Short mmCIF file of C-alpha atoms in Angstrom, two decimals:
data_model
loop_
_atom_site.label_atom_id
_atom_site.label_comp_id
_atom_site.label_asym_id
_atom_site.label_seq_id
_atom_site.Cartn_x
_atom_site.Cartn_y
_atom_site.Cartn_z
CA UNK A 1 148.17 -97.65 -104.48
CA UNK A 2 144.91 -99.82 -105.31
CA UNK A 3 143.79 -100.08 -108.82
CA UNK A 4 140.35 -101.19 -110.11
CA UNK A 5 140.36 -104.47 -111.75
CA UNK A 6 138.70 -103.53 -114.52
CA UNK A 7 140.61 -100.18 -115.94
CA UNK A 8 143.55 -100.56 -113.84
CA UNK A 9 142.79 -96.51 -113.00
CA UNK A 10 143.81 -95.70 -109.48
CA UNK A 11 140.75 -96.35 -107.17
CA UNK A 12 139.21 -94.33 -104.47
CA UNK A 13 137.89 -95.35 -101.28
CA UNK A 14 134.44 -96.84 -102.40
CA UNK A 15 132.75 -99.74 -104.05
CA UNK A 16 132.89 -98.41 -107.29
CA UNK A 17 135.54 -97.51 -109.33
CA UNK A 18 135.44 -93.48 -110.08
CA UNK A 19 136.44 -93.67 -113.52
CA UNK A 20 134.75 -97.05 -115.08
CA UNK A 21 131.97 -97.72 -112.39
CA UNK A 22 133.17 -101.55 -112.35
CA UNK A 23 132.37 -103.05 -108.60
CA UNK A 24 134.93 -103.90 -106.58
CA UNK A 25 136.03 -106.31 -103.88
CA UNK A 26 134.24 -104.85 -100.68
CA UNK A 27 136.37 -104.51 -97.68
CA UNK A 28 135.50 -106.40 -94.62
CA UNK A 29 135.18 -104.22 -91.93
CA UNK A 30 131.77 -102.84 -91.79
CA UNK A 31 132.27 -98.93 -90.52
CA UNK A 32 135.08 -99.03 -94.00
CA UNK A 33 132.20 -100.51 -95.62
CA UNK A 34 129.55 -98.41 -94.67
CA UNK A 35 132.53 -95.13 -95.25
CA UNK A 36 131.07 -94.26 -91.79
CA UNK A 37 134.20 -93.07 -88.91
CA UNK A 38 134.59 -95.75 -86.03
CA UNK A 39 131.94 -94.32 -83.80
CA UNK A 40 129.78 -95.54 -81.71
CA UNK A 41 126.81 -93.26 -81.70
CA UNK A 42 125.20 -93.50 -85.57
CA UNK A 43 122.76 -91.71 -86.82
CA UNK A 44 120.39 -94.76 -87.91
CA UNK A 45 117.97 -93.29 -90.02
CA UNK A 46 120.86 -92.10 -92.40
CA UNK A 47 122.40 -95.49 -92.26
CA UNK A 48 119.42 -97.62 -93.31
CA UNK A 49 118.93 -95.27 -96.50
CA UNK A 50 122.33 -96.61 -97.18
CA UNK A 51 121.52 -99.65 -96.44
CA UNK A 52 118.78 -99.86 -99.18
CA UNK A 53 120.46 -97.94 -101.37
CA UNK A 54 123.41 -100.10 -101.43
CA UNK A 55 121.25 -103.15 -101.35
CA UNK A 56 119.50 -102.26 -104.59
CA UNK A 57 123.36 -101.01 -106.20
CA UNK A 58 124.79 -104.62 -105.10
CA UNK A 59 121.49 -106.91 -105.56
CA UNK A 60 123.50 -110.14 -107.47
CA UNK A 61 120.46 -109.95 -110.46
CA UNK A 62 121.97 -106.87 -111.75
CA UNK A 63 125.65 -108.57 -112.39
CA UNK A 64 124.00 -111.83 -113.81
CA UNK A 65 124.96 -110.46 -117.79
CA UNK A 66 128.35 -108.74 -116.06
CA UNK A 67 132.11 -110.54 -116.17
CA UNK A 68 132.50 -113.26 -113.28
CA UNK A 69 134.65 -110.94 -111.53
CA UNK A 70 131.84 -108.46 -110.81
CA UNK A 71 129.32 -111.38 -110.72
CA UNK A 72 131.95 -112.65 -107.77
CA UNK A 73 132.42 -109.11 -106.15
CA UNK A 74 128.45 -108.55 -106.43
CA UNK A 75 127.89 -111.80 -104.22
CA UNK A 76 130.43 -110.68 -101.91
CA UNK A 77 129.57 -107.29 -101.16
CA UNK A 78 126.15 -108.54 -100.20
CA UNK A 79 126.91 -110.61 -97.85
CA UNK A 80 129.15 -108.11 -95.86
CA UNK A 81 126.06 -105.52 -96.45
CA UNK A 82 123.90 -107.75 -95.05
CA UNK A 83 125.95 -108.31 -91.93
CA UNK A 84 127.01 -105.48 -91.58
CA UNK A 85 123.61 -103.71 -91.59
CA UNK A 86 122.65 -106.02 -89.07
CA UNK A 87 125.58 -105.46 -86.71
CA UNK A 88 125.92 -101.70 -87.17
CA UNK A 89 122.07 -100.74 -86.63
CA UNK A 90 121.88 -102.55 -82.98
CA UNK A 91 124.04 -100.11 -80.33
CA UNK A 92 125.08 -103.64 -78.41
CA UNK A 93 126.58 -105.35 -81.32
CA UNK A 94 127.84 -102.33 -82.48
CA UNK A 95 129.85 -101.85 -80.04
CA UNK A 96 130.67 -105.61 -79.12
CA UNK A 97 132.04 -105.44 -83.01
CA UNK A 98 134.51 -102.56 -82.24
CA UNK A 99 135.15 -104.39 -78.89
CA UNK A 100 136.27 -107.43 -80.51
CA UNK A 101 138.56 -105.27 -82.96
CA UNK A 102 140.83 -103.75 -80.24
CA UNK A 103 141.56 -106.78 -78.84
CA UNK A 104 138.87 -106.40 -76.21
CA UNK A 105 136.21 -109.37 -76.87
CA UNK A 106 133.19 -109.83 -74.48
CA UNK A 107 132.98 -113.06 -72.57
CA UNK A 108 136.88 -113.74 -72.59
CA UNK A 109 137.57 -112.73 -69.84
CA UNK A 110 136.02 -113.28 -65.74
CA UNK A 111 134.38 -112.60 -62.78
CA UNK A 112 136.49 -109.06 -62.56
CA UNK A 113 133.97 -106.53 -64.71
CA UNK A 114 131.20 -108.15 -62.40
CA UNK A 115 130.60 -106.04 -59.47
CA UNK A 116 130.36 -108.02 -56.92
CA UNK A 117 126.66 -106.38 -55.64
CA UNK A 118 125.20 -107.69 -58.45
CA UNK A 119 126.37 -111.11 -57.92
CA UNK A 120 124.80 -111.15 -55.05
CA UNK A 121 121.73 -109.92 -56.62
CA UNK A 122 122.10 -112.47 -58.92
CA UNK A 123 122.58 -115.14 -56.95
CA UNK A 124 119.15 -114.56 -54.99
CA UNK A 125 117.11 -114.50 -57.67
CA UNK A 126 118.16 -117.68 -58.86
CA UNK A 127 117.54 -118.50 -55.29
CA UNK A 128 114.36 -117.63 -55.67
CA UNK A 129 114.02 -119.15 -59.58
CA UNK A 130 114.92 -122.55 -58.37
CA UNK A 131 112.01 -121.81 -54.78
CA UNK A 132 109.31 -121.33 -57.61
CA UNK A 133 110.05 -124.52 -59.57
CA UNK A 134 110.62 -126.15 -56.67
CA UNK A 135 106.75 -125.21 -55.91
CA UNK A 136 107.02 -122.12 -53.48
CA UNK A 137 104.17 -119.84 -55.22
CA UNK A 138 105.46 -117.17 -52.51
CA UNK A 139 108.65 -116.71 -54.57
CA UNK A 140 106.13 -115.04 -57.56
CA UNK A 141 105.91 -111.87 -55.72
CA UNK A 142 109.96 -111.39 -54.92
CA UNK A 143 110.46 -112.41 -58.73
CA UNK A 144 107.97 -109.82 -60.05
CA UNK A 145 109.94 -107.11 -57.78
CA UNK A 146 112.97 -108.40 -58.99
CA UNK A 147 112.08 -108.64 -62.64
CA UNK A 148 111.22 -104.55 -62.13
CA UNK A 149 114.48 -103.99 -60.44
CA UNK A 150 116.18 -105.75 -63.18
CA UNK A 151 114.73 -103.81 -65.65
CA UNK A 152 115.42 -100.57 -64.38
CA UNK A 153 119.46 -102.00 -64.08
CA UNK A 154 118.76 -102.70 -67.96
CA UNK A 155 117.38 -98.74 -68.63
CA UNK A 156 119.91 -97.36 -66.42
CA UNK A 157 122.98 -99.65 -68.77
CA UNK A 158 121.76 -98.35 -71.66
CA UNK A 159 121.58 -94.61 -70.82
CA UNK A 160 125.29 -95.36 -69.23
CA UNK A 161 126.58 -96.88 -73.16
CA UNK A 162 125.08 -94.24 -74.45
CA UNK A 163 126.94 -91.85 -72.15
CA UNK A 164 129.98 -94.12 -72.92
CA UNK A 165 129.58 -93.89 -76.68
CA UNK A 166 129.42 -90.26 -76.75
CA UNK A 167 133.03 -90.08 -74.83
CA UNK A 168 134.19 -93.01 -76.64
CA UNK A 169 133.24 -90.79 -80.51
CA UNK A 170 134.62 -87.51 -78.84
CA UNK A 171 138.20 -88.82 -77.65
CA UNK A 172 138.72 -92.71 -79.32
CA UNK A 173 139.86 -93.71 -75.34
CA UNK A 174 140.79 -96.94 -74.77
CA UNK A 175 139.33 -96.39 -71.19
CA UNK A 176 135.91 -95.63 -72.97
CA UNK A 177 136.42 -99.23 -74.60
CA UNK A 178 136.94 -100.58 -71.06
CA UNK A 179 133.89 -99.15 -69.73
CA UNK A 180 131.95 -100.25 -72.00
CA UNK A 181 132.96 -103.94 -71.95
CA UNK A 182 132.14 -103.62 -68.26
CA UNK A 183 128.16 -102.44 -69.24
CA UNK A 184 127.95 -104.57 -71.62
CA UNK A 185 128.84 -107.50 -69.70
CA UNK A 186 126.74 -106.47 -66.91
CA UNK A 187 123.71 -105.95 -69.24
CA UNK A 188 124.68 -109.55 -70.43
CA UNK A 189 124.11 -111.12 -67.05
CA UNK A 190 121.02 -109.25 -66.45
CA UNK A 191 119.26 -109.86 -69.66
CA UNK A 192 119.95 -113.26 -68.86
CA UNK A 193 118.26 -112.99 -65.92
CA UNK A 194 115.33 -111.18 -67.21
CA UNK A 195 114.79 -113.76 -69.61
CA UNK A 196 115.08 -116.59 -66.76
CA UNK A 197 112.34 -115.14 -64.77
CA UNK A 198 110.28 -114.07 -67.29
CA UNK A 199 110.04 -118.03 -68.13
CA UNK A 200 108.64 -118.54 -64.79
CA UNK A 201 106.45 -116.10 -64.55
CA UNK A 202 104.86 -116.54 -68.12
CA UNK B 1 129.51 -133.02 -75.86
CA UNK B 2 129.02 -135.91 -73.66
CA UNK B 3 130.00 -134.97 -70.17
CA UNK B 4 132.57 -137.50 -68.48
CA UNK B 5 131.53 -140.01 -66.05
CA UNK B 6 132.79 -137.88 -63.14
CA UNK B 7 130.81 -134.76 -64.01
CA UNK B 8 127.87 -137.01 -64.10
CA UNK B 9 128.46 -138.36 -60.81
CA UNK B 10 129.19 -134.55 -59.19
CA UNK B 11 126.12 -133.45 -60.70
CA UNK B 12 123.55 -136.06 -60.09
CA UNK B 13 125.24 -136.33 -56.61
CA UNK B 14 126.47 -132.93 -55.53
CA UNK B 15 128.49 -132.99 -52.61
CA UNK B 16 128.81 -130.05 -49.96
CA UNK B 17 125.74 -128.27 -51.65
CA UNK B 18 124.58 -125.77 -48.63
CA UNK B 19 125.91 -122.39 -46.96
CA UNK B 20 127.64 -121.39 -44.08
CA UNK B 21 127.21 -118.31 -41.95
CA UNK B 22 128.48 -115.54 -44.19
CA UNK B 23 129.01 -113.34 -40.76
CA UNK B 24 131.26 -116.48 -39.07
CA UNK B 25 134.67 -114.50 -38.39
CA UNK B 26 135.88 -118.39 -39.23
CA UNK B 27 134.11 -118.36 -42.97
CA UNK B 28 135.41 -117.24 -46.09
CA UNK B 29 132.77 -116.34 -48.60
CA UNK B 30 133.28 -116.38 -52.61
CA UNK B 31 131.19 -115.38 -55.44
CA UNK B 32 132.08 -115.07 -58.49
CA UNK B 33 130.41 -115.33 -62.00
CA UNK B 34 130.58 -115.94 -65.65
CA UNK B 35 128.59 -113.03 -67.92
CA UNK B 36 129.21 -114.77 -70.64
CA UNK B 37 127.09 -117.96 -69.66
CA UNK B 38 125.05 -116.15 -66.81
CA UNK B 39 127.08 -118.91 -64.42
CA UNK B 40 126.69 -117.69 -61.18
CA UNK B 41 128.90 -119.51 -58.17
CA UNK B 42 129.28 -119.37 -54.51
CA UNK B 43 132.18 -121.01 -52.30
CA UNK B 44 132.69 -120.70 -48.58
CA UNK B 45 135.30 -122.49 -46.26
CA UNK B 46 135.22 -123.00 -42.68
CA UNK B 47 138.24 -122.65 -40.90
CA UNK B 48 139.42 -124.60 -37.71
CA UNK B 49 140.38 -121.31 -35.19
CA UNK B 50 142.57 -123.86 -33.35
CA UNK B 51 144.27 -126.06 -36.33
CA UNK B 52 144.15 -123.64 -39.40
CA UNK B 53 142.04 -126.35 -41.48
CA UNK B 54 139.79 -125.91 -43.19
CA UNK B 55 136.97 -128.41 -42.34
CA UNK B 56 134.21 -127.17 -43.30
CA UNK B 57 133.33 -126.24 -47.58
CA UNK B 58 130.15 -125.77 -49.33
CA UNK B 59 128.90 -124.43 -52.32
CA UNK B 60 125.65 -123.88 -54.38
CA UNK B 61 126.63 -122.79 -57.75
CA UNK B 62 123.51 -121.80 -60.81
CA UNK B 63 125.18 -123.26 -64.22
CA UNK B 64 126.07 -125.49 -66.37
CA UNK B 65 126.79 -129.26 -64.99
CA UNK B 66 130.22 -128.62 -65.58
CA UNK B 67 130.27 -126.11 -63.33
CA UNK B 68 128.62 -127.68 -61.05
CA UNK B 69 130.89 -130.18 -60.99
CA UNK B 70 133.65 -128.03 -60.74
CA UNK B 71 132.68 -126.42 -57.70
CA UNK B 72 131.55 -129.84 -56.06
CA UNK B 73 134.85 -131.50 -56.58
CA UNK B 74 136.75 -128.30 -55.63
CA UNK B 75 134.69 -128.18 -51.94
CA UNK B 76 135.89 -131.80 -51.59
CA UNK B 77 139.33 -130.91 -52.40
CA UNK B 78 139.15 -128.17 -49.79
CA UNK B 79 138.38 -129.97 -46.88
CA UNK B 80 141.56 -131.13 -44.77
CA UNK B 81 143.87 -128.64 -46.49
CA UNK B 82 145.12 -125.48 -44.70
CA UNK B 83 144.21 -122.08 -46.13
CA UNK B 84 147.40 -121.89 -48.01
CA UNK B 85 147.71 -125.44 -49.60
CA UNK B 86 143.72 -124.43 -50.96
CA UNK B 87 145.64 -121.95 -52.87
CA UNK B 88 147.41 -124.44 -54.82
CA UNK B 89 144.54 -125.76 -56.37
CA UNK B 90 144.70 -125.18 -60.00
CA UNK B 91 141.92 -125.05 -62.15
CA UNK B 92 143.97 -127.12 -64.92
CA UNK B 93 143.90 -130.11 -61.72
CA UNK B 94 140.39 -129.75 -61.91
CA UNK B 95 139.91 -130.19 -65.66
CA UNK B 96 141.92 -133.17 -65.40
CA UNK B 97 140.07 -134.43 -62.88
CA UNK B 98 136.97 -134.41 -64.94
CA UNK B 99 138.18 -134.88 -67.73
CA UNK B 100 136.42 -130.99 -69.03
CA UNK B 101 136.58 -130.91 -73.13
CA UNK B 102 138.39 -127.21 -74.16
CA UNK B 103 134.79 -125.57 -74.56
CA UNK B 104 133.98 -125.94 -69.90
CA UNK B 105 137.47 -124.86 -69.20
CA UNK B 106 136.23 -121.43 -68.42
CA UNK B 107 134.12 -123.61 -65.35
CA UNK B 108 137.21 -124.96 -63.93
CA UNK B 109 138.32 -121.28 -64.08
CA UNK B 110 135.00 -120.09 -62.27
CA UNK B 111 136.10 -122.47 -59.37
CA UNK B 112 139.30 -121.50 -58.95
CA UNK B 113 138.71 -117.86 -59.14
CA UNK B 114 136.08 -118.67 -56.43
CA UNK B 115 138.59 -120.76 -53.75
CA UNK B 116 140.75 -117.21 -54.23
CA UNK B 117 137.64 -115.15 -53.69
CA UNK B 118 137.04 -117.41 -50.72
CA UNK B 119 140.13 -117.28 -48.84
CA UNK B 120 140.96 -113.84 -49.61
CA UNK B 121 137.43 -112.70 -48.16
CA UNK B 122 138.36 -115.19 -44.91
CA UNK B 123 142.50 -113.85 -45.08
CA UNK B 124 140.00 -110.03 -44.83
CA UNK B 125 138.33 -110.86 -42.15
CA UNK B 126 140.88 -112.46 -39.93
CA UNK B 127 143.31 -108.93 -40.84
CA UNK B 128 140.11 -107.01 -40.04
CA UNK B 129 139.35 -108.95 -36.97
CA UNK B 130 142.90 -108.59 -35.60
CA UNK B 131 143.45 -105.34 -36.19
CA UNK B 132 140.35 -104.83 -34.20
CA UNK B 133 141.82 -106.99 -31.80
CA UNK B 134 144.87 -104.67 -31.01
CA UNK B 135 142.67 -101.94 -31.06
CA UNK B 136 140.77 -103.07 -28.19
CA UNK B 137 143.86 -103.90 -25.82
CA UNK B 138 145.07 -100.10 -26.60
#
C-alpha cells in the first residue's frame, strides 16, 4: 500500500493525494503519468488539455510558500510533464518509448529489419549524392525522382504504424512491437536520406 | 574521439574501393546497413573457379570513417583466403586492428555482417548454379 507523505492516508493512483490534496512524487513512466493505458494510438487533442492543465497544477511558483517536500515533488513532476508531453504527442517517439520498455530499443540491433530492396535503393542514391558533389549536374534530375519516391516510402510507413498501432492497442502483441521496430527503422534510414538529398538540392 | 592512425590511413587511402560484376556466377555480393547511423555498405569477393580463392574484394561503403575503414581493411583481409577461412574473420579482429573506441564497434559489426552477406550470396549462387547444372545433364 502507498501512503501520501503528508497525511499518511492511503493514496490513489494520481498526483494528488485524495484526502489532503498534498503533491506527490510523480512516477516516471509517462503513459502512468499521463493515467493514459499503454497504447499507441492517443487521442492528442485530449492529451494536450492535460498537458496544460497539469502544467498550470504543477507550475514550481505555486509550491514556492509550500513544505520542501512539495517544493521538491513540484520540480519533479515538471520535468517528467515536460518530457513526457513531448514524447507522448509525436507517434515516432511514442512508440520508440514503449519500444525501448519491452526490451526492444531501435538502433541496437542490424542489418536484419532492413529489407534488403531498400538497401539497394539506398545505396544508389548515395551513388548518385556523392555524382552531384562530385559535379555531375545530371544526377539533379535522378535525385529529385528519388527524393519523390522517398517520400511516398515515408507516407506509405506512416499509414503502415498507424495500421500497426491500431493492432498493437487492440491485442498488446509482441509481434505488433516487432513490426513496428521494423517501420520505424526503415523510416529511420529514409528520413535520413531525405534529409541528405534535400541538402543537395537546396 | 580521435580516430587511430590506421583508420586515418584506410580512409584517406581506401583500398579495394570499386565493384565487381554483381551477375559474375564467381562474385559474391553483400549489402548490408546500419538504420541507426544511415551507414550503408557493400562487399563483393571474387572467387578463383579453379583454386577456391578468393582474389578478387572490393567495396564502396557510405558512412562514417570508421566504417570505412572497416570495410577497407576487411577487403584486404579477404584476398588470398578461401571462402571458408573469410568466415573466420571476426569483427572483434577488426576492432583490434584499428584500434575502434566502444562507440564504432557497431562498424566492425557492419563489416562482418557484410563478408557473411557476401559469401552466403556467392555459397547461393554456386548451389543455384549447380543445381542447374544437374538439371541440364538430365
Amino acid at each position: 500500500m502507498i501512503t501520501c507523505w503528508q497525511c499518511k492516508k492511503e493514496l490513489e493512483k494520481g498526483l494528488f493525494c485524495p484526502s489532503c490534496n498534498a503533491l506527490q512524487s510523480p512516477p516516471t513512466d509517462y503513459f502512468t503519468f499521463f493515467s493514459l493505458p499503454r497504447h499507441l494510438s492517443i487521442n492528442i487533442e485530449a492529451l494536450q488539455a492535460k498537458f496544460y492543465d497539469l502544467s498550470r497544477k504543477l507550475h514550481p511558483d505555486k509550491y514556492s510558500r509550500k513544505s520542501e517536500t512539495e517544493r521538491a515533488n513540484s520540480t519533479a513532476a515538471t520535468a517528467v510533464l515536460n518530457d513526457a508531453w513531448r514524447t507522448l504527442k509525436n507517434p515516432i517517439t511514442r512508440a520508440e518509448y514503449l519500444l525501448a520498455q519491452s526490451g526492444l530499443e531501435i538502433g541496437e540491433q542490424r542489418s536484419k529489419d532492413v529489407p534488403p530492396e531498400l538497401l539497394d535503393e539506398v545505396f544508389e542514391l548515395n551513388m548518385a549524392l556523392e555524382e552531384l558533389r562530385h559535379g555531375d549536374q545530371s544526377a539533379k534530375v535522378e535525385l529529385a525522382t528519388a527524393r519523390e519516391k522517398f517520400q511516398a516510402m515515408l507516407a506509405a510507413s506512416d499509414a503502415d504504424l498507424e495500421n500497426l498501432f491500431v493492432k498493437h492497442d487492440a491485442e498488446s502483441c509482441p509481434p505488433a512491437l516487432a513490426a513496428i521496430r521494423a517501420v520505424l527503422n526503415r523510416r529511420r534510414y529514409i528520413t535520413n536520406l531525405i534529409r541528405d538529398v534535400d541538402k543537395e538540392l537546396s | 574521439m580521435a580516430y587511430s592512425d590506421k583508420v586515418l590511413d584506410h580512409y584517406n587511402n581506401p583500398r579495394n574501393v570499386g565493384s565487381l560484376d554483381k551477375s559474375s556466377a564467381d562474385v559474391g555480393t553483400g549489402m548490408v546497413g546500419a538504420p541507426e547511423c544511415g551507414d550503408v555498405m557493400k562487399l563483393q569477393i571474387k572467387v578463383n573457379p579453379a583454386t577456391g580463392i578468393i582474389d578478387e574484394a572490393k567495396f564502396k561503403t557510405f558512412g562514417c570513417g570508421s566504417a570505412i575503414a572497416s570495410s577497407s581493411l576487411a577487403t584486404e583481409w579477404l584476398k588470398g583466403k578461401t571462402v571458408d577461412e573469410a568466415l573466420t574473420i571476426k569483427n572483434t579482429d577488426i576492432v583490434n586492428e584499428l584500434a575502434l573506441p566502444p562507440v564504432k564497434i557497431h562498424c566492425s559489426v557492419l563489416a562482418e555482417d557484410a563478408i557473411k552477406a557476401a559469401i552466403t550470396d556467392y555459397k547461393t549462387k554456386k548451389g543455384v548454379a549447380v543445381e542447374a547444372g544437374a538439371l541440364a545433364v538430365h
